[in-house]
Amino acid sequence: MFLLKFVGKCAAAFAVTCMVGVPHSAFAQTDANQLSEAEKRSGWKLLFDGKSADAWRNYQKDTLGEGWKVVDGALVRADKGAGDIITKEKYDAFELLIDYKISPEGNSGLMFHVTEDNAKPWHSGPEIQIQDNADGHDPQKAGWLYQLYKPTPPRWAVDQTPVDASRPAGQWNQIYLRIAPQGCEVCLNGVRYYTFKIGNNDWNRRVSESKFAKFPEFGNAGQGHLCLQDHGDEVAFRNIKVRRINPDGSVPQPIDGKLDLKSELAFPNLKLDQWEAVDDDGKIRPLRILELTYPRDGSNRVFIASQYGQIWTFQNDPETVKSHLVLDMRREVADWKNSGGNEQGLLGLAMHPDFKNNQKFYVYYSDADNDRSVVSEFTMSKDNPNKADAATERIVMEIAQPYKNHNGGSIEFGPDGYLYIGLGDGGDRNDPKAAGQDLSKLLGSILRIDVDNPSGDKGYGIPGDNPFVKTPDAQPEIYAFGIRNPWRLAFDRQTGDLWMGDVGQELWEEVNVVTKGGNYGWSNREGTNSFGNRPPVAGVSDPIDPVWQYDHRIGRSITGGRVYRNARLPELNGKYLYADYVTGVVWALSFDPETKRATANEQVIPEGVQVLGFGEDQNGEIYFFTESPRGECIYRFAN
């Protein structure tokens, strides 16, 4: 039978796996229908293990129809006598992830809150369409809530064209469904299609105008079974995962324990030279520090950079009071307070490894007058060791930016002495420039350049061992690619590992350990999950899974951190500290550098700390930054 062939042939190629720290190409077909370590910790359960369908039965019956088969790790509607099937358990507030693969011209559906006191499940349960959009016979496309809701771009999106994110018949697609009193959502292949709220005025109006108006129980049960529809066509399902949502909308944290640390001001007496909390118009301007780093010159100083465009230096002493304004670039740097500019500004600061002798440092900033990001070199003044000479600016690199968001901006010198630059995909949503998998574009990549040996008309050189130097049409600066918005980069001073937090779109935030030439999947994947429907790009490597990922019930915007290497807090030593900006949670991830696997995730601070970034001093102490109208931005962890 055709279905048995396409399930077996395609299952391995399109497996949506959730293991951590392993290249996607290493997964065999049997790795489908598994929970990642993060998913296990945060309450997800399997509704299908790839071997049996014990969690399912036919509608109004005790057994499963003979037309449903388990084939190559998929639950397949393979023959007549299948019938609509439902979960044995009922669900009220929940989330569901499910992969489907539809046959050409095929049609099926996913229903929720189904009760069994009606002739048909669709009399009570709203249905998300599952079909072949190219050759299907129904104008209601895959992912639509039948006769009720269809894809709607968010109001802030530049491109308001409705998106069809479905992949063709014979390929795996993924539906995400959330049903909860706080709000409901449907995503297809990681792209948010629509949100709704059962029972509100909009919902009631739409139902009253649909064919479901004649069924008084439609959508009103508040709980019920999940249902997979037998529409008479061949269809396969796998990776069926469900998570119950608590009455308050919360879900379990993906943690192994709580460290119960607190935050304290690292420099409580510090006064920032020439900083004012009120701008020229008399409005409060909160201070945002994005970077704290140090020069390797024995001076015991640290340097900090504000997103607004100022850089200061001061002694690395908790009792320090005095600081020095090193550089003021507010006129050159795009203001993050401007409309849509929240991710712009002075975004990166790195001191040259040989700063002691050459007195050079580097910044990454959004140009105030042009749609570009700039990497520039500055040299400290010959007359003042705490002040830069603004006239020494040398533009190292300019990168055109099509949008104001996803500019990346983190820069770090690696153990090899080269400068690494984190670039987002250019902005807006859904990677509109298709930059993530395109090696001919700089965007959506980590770059690696030699600032000491400019070559040709460039302000930098290309290291000869960069991975794509000899790849036709590829940008030779690229070190790794497939990245959405890296926030932020950091090297582990002990192992040399390059860590990156990559901000997700609708569903997943991820932590990656970046390897030379690595492909991190965007925008064909978000984390380990499918995204969009662009065909795979020929000639690129298989995606590498993140070492950790968490979903948007846990947090919504990762702030990548740093590995703690200091004896002051032994419970943190060797762990990667990272945070979520929206929920304000801070975690510590344990990682085995030999296996490249995360081994534990602990909660450092439970909530309420909106961390903008992390910094590191010469002693391996880690600091984190928040926004403050009082200038109290730099914190450290404490017992």
XYZ file of C-alpha atoms in Angstrom:
639
model
C 0.000 0.000 0.000
C 1.229 3.520 -0.850
C 0.915 4.820 2.707
C 3.109 2.099 4.144
C 5.798 3.009 1.642
C 5.810 6.719 2.291
C 5.737 6.326 6.059
C 8.753 4.043 6.030
C 10.687 6.078 3.497
C 10.164 9.530 4.995
C 10.001 8.903 8.729
C 13.769 8.988 9.264
C 14.318 12.018 7.062
C 11.700 14.160 8.756
C 11.939 12.870 12.316
C 11.303 15.653 14.766
C 13.593 14.594 17.550
C 14.116 16.247 20.900
C 17.321 14.736 22.265
C 20.000 17.205 23.325
C 23.520 17.676 22.077
C 23.476 15.311 19.086
C 23.634 16.195 15.363
C 20.258 15.692 13.689
C 21.799 13.371 11.100
C 22.750 10.961 13.877
C 19.129 10.149 14.657
C 17.578 6.978 13.351
C 13.873 6.560 12.814
C 13.460 5.041 16.284
C 14.337 8.363 17.884
C 10.886 9.716 17.054
C 8.217 9.503 19.772
C 10.644 10.434 22.534
C 10.684 13.220 25.076
C 13.701 15.451 25.509
C 15.160 15.918 28.972
C 13.670 19.420 29.112
C 10.246 18.128 28.087
C 10.303 15.414 30.729
C 11.086 17.954 33.416
C 8.388 20.391 32.291
C 5.428 18.018 32.291
C 5.114 16.729 28.724
C 3.810 13.173 28.243
C 3.702 10.884 25.207
C 0.319 9.892 23.800
C 1.979 7.490 21.378
C 5.249 5.641 21.930
C 5.728 4.450 18.357
C 4.971 0.862 19.296
C 1.398 0.673 20.521
C -1.715 2.841 20.501
C -2.810 1.970 24.020
C -3.729 5.599 24.790
C -6.369 5.617 22.024
C -9.725 4.004 21.226
C -12.471 4.574 18.710
C -15.173 7.148 19.340
C -17.966 5.615 21.473
C -16.146 2.273 21.521
C -13.717 0.460 23.792
C -11.236 -0.700 21.160
C -9.223 0.656 18.238
C -10.471 0.163 14.692
C -8.592 -2.377 12.581
C -7.849 0.232 9.931
C -5.395 1.955 12.293
C -1.906 0.455 12.147
C 1.436 1.172 13.800
C 3.920 1.368 10.934
C 7.565 2.420 11.251
C 6.927 4.375 14.433
C 3.801 6.114 13.134
C 0.124 5.688 13.917
C -1.398 5.243 10.478
C -4.948 5.421 9.206
C -4.075 2.731 6.670
C -7.313 1.049 5.631
C -11.083 0.947 5.838
C -12.622 0.176 9.201
C -10.491 2.747 10.983
C -12.994 5.310 12.266
C -12.443 8.445 14.339
C -10.265 7.768 17.380
C -10.074 9.570 20.711
C -7.763 9.602 23.696
C -8.825 7.439 26.605
C -8.144 10.368 28.923
C -9.949 13.687 28.952
C -8.215 17.070 28.974
C -9.385 20.503 30.024
C -6.459 22.971 29.790
C -3.586 21.482 27.835
C -0.960 21.815 25.127
C -0.484 19.356 22.299
C 2.313 18.743 19.810
C 1.578 16.337 16.974
C 3.292 15.471 13.701
C 1.146 14.476 10.755
C 1.853 13.312 7.224
C -1.030 13.442 4.803
C -1.418 11.530 1.527
C -1.925 13.394 -1.783
C -5.387 14.995 -1.852
C -5.897 13.654 1.678
C -7.912 15.188 4.487
C -8.130 14.584 8.230
C -8.574 16.601 11.388
C -7.597 17.100 15.011
C -10.421 17.828 17.449
C -10.383 18.785 21.123
C -12.890 18.822 24.006
C -14.799 16.045 22.292
C -17.650 14.490 24.294
C -19.326 11.211 23.413
C -22.959 12.218 23.740
C -23.310 13.159 20.071
C -23.534 11.163 16.875
C -20.223 12.566 15.600
C -17.184 13.950 17.437
C -17.266 17.183 15.436
C -20.676 17.994 16.899
C -18.900 18.869 20.156
C -15.200 19.255 19.351
C -13.740 22.121 17.298
C -11.507 20.811 14.501
C -8.077 21.875 13.286
C -7.781 20.949 9.635
C -5.182 18.445 8.447
C -4.961 18.200 4.697
C -2.938 18.427 1.525
C -3.074 22.137 0.743
C -1.864 21.730 -2.823
C -4.405 19.189 -4.071
C -6.946 19.126 -1.255
C -10.628 19.617 -1.970
C -11.506 21.830 0.986
C -10.994 25.604 0.978
C -10.324 25.342 4.734
C -6.575 24.709 4.719
C -4.307 22.778 7.082
C -4.025 24.437 10.472
C -7.285 26.375 10.186
C -9.867 25.990 12.940
C -12.639 24.747 10.708
C -15.068 27.558 9.758
C -13.844 29.625 12.690
C -10.221 30.874 12.487
C -7.539 31.081 9.824
C -3.956 32.437 9.776
C -3.629 36.091 10.747
C -0.245 37.887 10.846
C 0.435 39.897 14.021
C -0.265 43.603 13.672
C 3.398 44.520 14.185
C 4.653 42.325 11.316
C 5.966 44.217 8.301
C 4.575 41.608 5.909
C 0.830 41.193 6.443
C 0.438 38.455 3.829
C -1.290 35.399 5.374
C 1.207 32.575 5.726
C 0.763 29.008 4.533
C 3.426 27.114 6.487
C 2.265 23.619 5.498
C 4.677 21.179 3.905
C 3.612 19.074 0.910
C 1.826 15.755 1.066
C 4.241 12.993 2.017
C 6.261 15.238 4.351
C 5.912 15.567 8.113
C 4.163 18.646 9.487
C 3.748 19.685 13.114
C 0.718 21.209 14.815
C 0.990 22.976 18.152
C -2.293 23.478 19.982
C -2.885 25.230 23.303
C -6.320 25.287 24.926
C -6.602 27.144 28.229
C -8.846 29.737 29.898
C -6.001 32.257 29.637
C -5.972 31.924 25.840
C -5.708 29.437 23.000
C -3.263 29.208 20.125
C -2.524 27.180 17.015
C 0.831 27.025 15.232
C 1.620 25.050 12.099
C 5.253 24.102 11.675
C 6.208 26.611 14.340
C 4.407 29.575 12.737
C 1.645 31.106 14.831
C -1.557 30.986 12.834
C -4.077 32.526 15.231
C -5.090 32.943 18.847
C -8.576 32.782 20.290
C -10.504 32.490 23.540
C -13.297 29.991 23.860
C -16.524 31.575 25.020
C -15.705 35.230 24.485
C -17.745 37.483 22.196
C -15.588 36.886 19.154
C -15.749 33.109 19.592
C -19.500 33.127 20.110
C -20.064 35.290 17.049
C -17.994 33.033 14.831
C -19.719 29.902 16.085
C -23.150 31.466 15.522
C -22.204 32.165 11.880
C -20.911 28.620 11.269
C -22.538 25.261 10.625
C -21.838 24.393 14.267
C -24.483 26.847 15.509
C -27.099 24.076 15.492
C -25.110 22.032 18.012
C -25.659 23.648 21.427
C -22.820 21.642 23.024
C -20.226 22.608 20.426
C -17.094 23.939 22.137
C -18.863 24.290 25.478
C -17.719 21.187 27.344
C -14.643 22.744 28.966
C -12.970 19.367 28.849
C -13.052 16.275 26.697
C -11.128 13.868 24.543
C -8.652 14.605 21.779
C -9.773 13.150 18.478
C -8.018 12.170 15.236
C -10.402 12.043 12.317
C -10.846 9.260 9.791
C -11.838 11.162 6.665
C -11.364 8.152 4.435
C -7.847 9.170 3.414
C -4.438 7.845 4.347
C -2.717 9.832 7.091
C 0.048 9.151 9.621
C 0.732 10.626 13.068
C 3.714 10.525 15.413
C 5.459 12.541 18.157
C 2.100 13.057 19.885
C 2.912 14.928 23.087
C 0.541 16.477 25.590
C 0.980 18.617 28.685
C -1.696 19.600 31.158
C -1.805 23.274 32.120
C -2.455 24.271 35.708
C -5.537 26.401 36.530
C -3.333 29.496 36.844
C -1.827 28.858 33.412
C 1.505 27.603 34.721
C 3.413 24.435 33.859
C 6.251 22.678 35.708
C 9.700 24.241 35.492
C 12.231 22.055 33.608
C 14.586 21.822 36.573
C 16.386 19.251 38.687
C 16.495 21.432 41.774
C 16.570 24.951 43.178
C 19.749 26.716 44.248
C 17.777 29.481 45.994
C 20.366 32.161 45.367
C 19.544 35.836 45.442
C 20.799 38.864 43.574
C 22.794 41.745 45.010
C 24.210 44.915 43.549
C 27.777 44.162 42.548
C 28.930 47.781 42.887
C 26.349 49.448 45.170
C 28.236 52.718 45.531
C 29.220 53.175 41.905
C 28.548 56.531 40.258
C 28.587 56.590 36.486
C 30.553 59.543 35.159
C 28.331 62.047 33.284
C 25.308 59.763 33.225
C 21.933 61.458 33.656
C 18.661 59.662 34.364
C 16.683 62.385 32.583
C 17.104 63.153 28.869
C 17.092 66.562 27.188
C 13.286 66.502 26.981
C 12.947 65.971 30.700
C 11.891 62.338 30.373
C 13.200 59.497 32.492
C 15.670 57.393 30.508
C 16.331 54.007 32.100
C 19.904 52.778 31.921
C 20.548 49.518 30.115
C 23.930 47.864 30.527
C 24.535 45.092 27.971
C 28.176 44.162 28.521
C 30.803 43.967 31.234
C 34.266 42.806 30.294
C 37.879 43.344 31.247
C 41.239 44.213 29.676
C 44.134 41.812 30.057
C 46.486 44.496 31.345
C 46.748 43.857 35.094
C 44.875 47.053 35.933
C 41.969 45.311 37.737
C 39.527 47.392 35.727
C 36.262 46.403 34.108
C 34.577 48.095 31.148
C 30.815 48.333 30.754
C 28.696 49.381 27.763
C 25.198 50.872 27.769
C 22.760 50.244 24.955
C 22.317 53.996 24.613
C 25.931 54.369 23.479
C 28.194 55.076 26.444
C 31.155 53.072 27.762
C 32.629 53.390 31.259
C 35.532 51.880 33.163
C 36.125 51.509 36.893
C 38.035 49.436 39.395
C 36.760 45.909 39.938
C 36.073 46.413 43.628
C 32.632 46.064 45.297
C 33.354 49.266 47.211
C 34.325 51.313 44.172
C 32.621 54.675 43.719
C 34.342 56.447 40.881
C 34.028 55.618 37.196
C 35.332 57.170 34.002
C 33.415 57.810 30.806
C 35.564 56.079 28.204
C 33.529 56.891 25.114
C 30.228 58.615 24.327
C 28.687 57.443 21.032
C 25.113 58.560 21.598
C 25.051 60.639 18.412
C 26.307 57.767 16.279
C 24.215 54.989 17.819
C 20.534 54.343 17.045
C 18.375 55.043 20.082
C 16.741 51.891 21.446
C 13.847 54.028 22.686
C 12.815 54.885 19.116
C 9.777 53.099 17.726
C 10.708 49.518 16.861
C 14.298 50.045 18.000
C 14.276 48.025 21.202
C 16.931 45.631 19.841
C 19.157 48.392 18.434
C 21.882 50.460 20.042
C 25.393 49.804 21.274
C 25.132 46.025 21.464
C 28.650 44.670 21.812
C 31.999 45.459 23.444
C 35.188 43.396 23.346
C 38.706 44.224 24.485
C 41.572 43.186 22.219
C 43.494 40.190 23.655
C 46.676 42.286 23.477
C 45.027 45.375 24.957
C 47.951 45.837 27.344
C 50.211 46.689 24.402
C 47.920 48.039 21.677
C 45.163 49.680 23.820
C 42.458 48.664 21.287
C 38.852 47.652 21.858
C 35.892 46.913 19.570
C 32.231 47.820 19.554
C 29.186 46.656 17.632
C 26.445 49.245 17.190
C 23.368 50.129 15.162
C 24.030 53.183 13.034
C 21.744 56.097 13.908
C 21.565 57.331 10.313
C 21.709 54.199 8.166
C 20.129 50.762 8.150
C 23.330 49.007 9.078
C 25.275 47.510 11.932
C 28.869 48.622 12.419
C 31.849 46.917 14.012
C 34.458 49.541 14.885
C 37.877 49.631 16.493
C 38.916 52.340 18.951
C 42.215 53.080 20.672
C 42.609 54.500 24.153
C 43.997 57.996 24.525
C 47.752 58.317 24.883
C 47.231 60.929 27.594
C 44.468 59.292 29.633
C 44.346 55.539 30.325
C 40.633 55.742 31.121
C 39.477 57.525 27.996
C 39.243 56.461 24.368
C 40.303 58.700 21.510
C 37.098 59.046 19.454
C 39.119 60.173 16.456
C 40.782 56.756 16.232
C 37.590 54.975 15.146
C 38.343 52.503 12.379
C 35.324 50.846 10.815
C 36.128 47.173 10.634
C 32.875 45.907 9.139
C 29.479 47.184 8.033
C 26.436 44.901 7.741
C 23.238 46.038 6.033
C 20.163 45.417 8.197
C 16.773 45.089 6.463
C 14.802 45.459 9.731
C 15.315 46.935 13.190
C 15.125 43.673 15.109
C 17.285 40.530 15.149
C 20.496 42.519 14.807
C 22.385 40.223 17.185
C 25.333 42.304 18.298
C 27.320 40.189 20.721
C 31.051 40.161 19.967
C 33.745 38.081 21.672
C 37.395 37.329 21.074
C 37.976 33.603 21.042
C 40.932 31.679 22.473
C 42.373 31.771 18.946
C 42.589 35.585 18.988
C 39.915 36.058 16.317
C 36.799 38.190 16.741
C 33.452 36.349 16.715
C 30.337 38.339 15.777
C 26.750 37.193 16.349
C 24.308 38.227 13.605
C 20.562 37.628 13.574
C 18.572 36.768 10.465
C 17.768 40.414 9.678
C 14.454 40.758 11.477
C 10.691 40.836 11.147
C 9.331 37.249 11.474
C 9.633 33.925 9.657
C 13.100 34.858 8.323
C 11.689 36.810 5.335
C 15.101 37.096 3.671
C 15.647 33.314 4.014
C 19.047 34.168 5.485
C 19.337 31.391 8.032
C 20.238 28.631 5.602
C 21.815 30.832 2.923
C 25.613 30.807 3.106
C 25.768 33.594 0.541
C 24.367 35.979 3.177
C 26.165 37.138 6.330
C 22.921 37.399 8.279
C 21.808 34.521 10.477
C 25.395 33.536 11.246
C 28.304 33.690 13.648
C 31.202 35.416 11.891
C 34.897 34.933 12.621
C 37.350 37.577 11.457
C 40.963 38.649 11.958
C 41.005 42.287 13.080
C 44.820 42.440 13.116
C 45.434 41.670 9.463
C 43.069 43.562 7.140
C 43.083 42.226 3.611
C 42.206 43.932 0.348
C 39.414 46.480 0.678
C 38.135 44.945 3.905
C 38.884 46.225 7.389
C 39.687 42.690 8.506
C 41.198 39.454 7.322
C 39.597 36.040 6.795
C 41.169 33.259 8.889
C 42.426 30.622 6.504
C 40.748 27.815 8.429
C 37.267 29.361 8.409
C 34.932 26.533 7.396
C 33.488 28.039 4.202
C 36.558 29.752 2.762
C 36.583 27.324 -0.158
C 32.815 26.867 -0.502
C 31.536 28.409 -3.755
C 29.267 31.447 -3.260
C 29.560 31.245 0.546
C 30.612 34.219 2.629
C 34.069 33.255 3.948
C 33.528 35.148 7.214
C 30.900 32.633 8.355
C 31.905 30.348 11.209
C 28.449 28.853 11.910
C 24.940 29.493 10.550
C 21.236 28.685 10.892
C 20.749 31.260 13.676
C 17.710 33.457 14.346
C 18.835 36.060 16.880
C 21.899 35.224 18.996
C 21.501 36.842 22.414
C 24.290 36.363 23.508
C 27.712 34.769 22.828
C 30.306 33.710 25.411
C 33.422 31.542 25.522
C 34.068 29.209 28.433
C 37.520 30.292 29.627
C 38.354 26.736 30.729
C 37.142 24.560 27.829
C 37.046 27.102 24.994
C 33.427 26.139 24.192
C 31.441 28.871 22.451
C 27.981 29.219 24.031
C 25.029 30.940 22.399
C 21.474 31.700 23.424
C 19.271 31.899 20.331
C 15.954 33.718 20.726
C 12.999 31.821 19.267
C 9.895 32.991 17.487
C 6.634 31.395 18.590
C 7.471 28.274 20.554
C 11.094 27.474 21.463
C 14.117 29.115 23.055
C 17.452 27.349 22.699
C 20.963 27.059 24.095
C 23.685 25.998 21.682
C 27.339 25.115 21.945
C 28.646 26.355 18.627
C 31.045 24.299 16.523
C 33.000 25.348 13.463
C 30.853 25.008 10.359
C 27.794 24.061 12.400
C 24.257 24.516 11.090
C 21.765 25.327 13.878
C 18.683 24.839 11.765
C 16.896 28.176 11.479
C 14.681 28.748 9.570
C 13.850 25.172 8.611
C 13.804 24.348 12.305
C 13.262 26.142 15.589
C 15.209 24.179 18.167
C 14.559 20.523 17.359
C 11.139 21.246 15.867
C 10.070 21.893 12.311
C 9.584 25.481 11.201
C 7.914 26.782 8.075
C 7.872 25.042 4.726
C 10.951 26.214 2.890
C 12.584 23.271 1.136
C 15.948 22.167 2.543
C 18.852 24.043 0.997
C 21.119 21.860 -1.101
C 24.727 21.555 -0.046
C 24.380 22.532 3.617
C 25.051 20.234 6.535
C 22.330 18.669 8.669
C 21.192 20.799 11.622
C 22.794 20.344 15.021
C 20.388 20.091 17.921
C 20.601 22.593 20.778
C 22.101 21.292 23.993
C 18.983 22.605 25.723
C 15.672 24.108 24.697
C 12.590 25.291 26.525
C 9.117 26.184 25.335
C 7.125 29.374 25.567
C 5.124 28.327 28.600
C 8.490 28.316 30.437
C 9.847 31.547 28.968
C 9.669 33.681 25.845
C 13.029 35.348 25.256
C 16.308 33.735 26.228
C 19.218 35.776 27.485
C 22.280 33.678 26.809
C 24.833 33.776 29.567
C 28.256 32.565 30.609
C 29.986 29.681 32.355
C 30.790 30.464 35.971
C 34.460 29.862 36.827
C 34.960 31.264 40.309
C 35.293 29.668 43.751
C 33.108 32.266 45.500
C 29.938 30.262 44.776
C 30.964 26.613 44.396
C 27.374 25.578 43.625
C 27.652 27.540 40.361
C 31.183 26.626 39.366
C 31.388 25.153 35.872
C 27.708 25.764 35.094
C 26.268 27.821 32.263
C 24.122 30.627 33.651
C 21.306 31.885 31.446
C 17.944 33.588 31.878
C 14.620 34.379 30.282
C 13.955 38.086 29.867
C 10.160 37.826 29.934
C 9.620 35.543 32.924
C 12.706 36.701 34.837
C 13.884 33.188 35.705
C 17.620 32.428 35.911
C 18.936 28.884 35.455
C 22.242 27.026 35.748
C 22.842 24.342 33.124
C 25.343 21.564 33.800
C 27.114 20.320 30.699
C 29.452 17.450 29.922
C 32.048 18.789 27.444
C 33.050 15.255 26.442
C 29.586 14.035 25.443
C 28.316 17.523 24.557
C 25.163 16.833 26.539
C 23.339 18.806 29.191
C 23.170 16.754 32.374
C 21.099 18.946 34.717
C 19.215 22.239 34.831
C 18.798 24.068 38.140
C 16.822 27.131 39.064
C 19.042 29.930 40.370
C 16.424 32.680 40.793
C 12.739 31.786 40.420
C 11.325 34.852 38.661
C 11.175 38.604 38.363
C 14.693 39.446 37.178
C 14.624 40.784 33.618
C 18.186 39.992 32.623
C 19.492 41.898 29.597
C 22.900 40.260 29.501
C 25.727 38.655 31.437
C 29.321 39.792 31.902
C 32.540 38.295 33.202
C 35.573 39.700 34.978
C 39.182 38.510 35.002
C 38.450 36.211 37.955
C 35.664 34.272 36.237
C 32.993 36.029 38.309
C 29.720 36.417 36.426
C 27.529 39.517 36.529
C 24.092 40.149 35.114
C 22.353 43.330 34.040
C 18.887 44.782 34.345
C 17.262 48.008 33.228
C 17.120 50.714 35.904
C 16.118 54.409 35.978
C 18.455 54.782 38.989
C 21.479 53.357 37.219
C 21.523 50.297 39.502
C 22.013 47.791 36.712
C 24.910 45.468 37.590
C 24.222 42.507 39.855
C 25.886 39.316 40.979
C 24.583 36.157 42.609
C 24.768 35.654 46.360
C 23.681 33.195 49.034
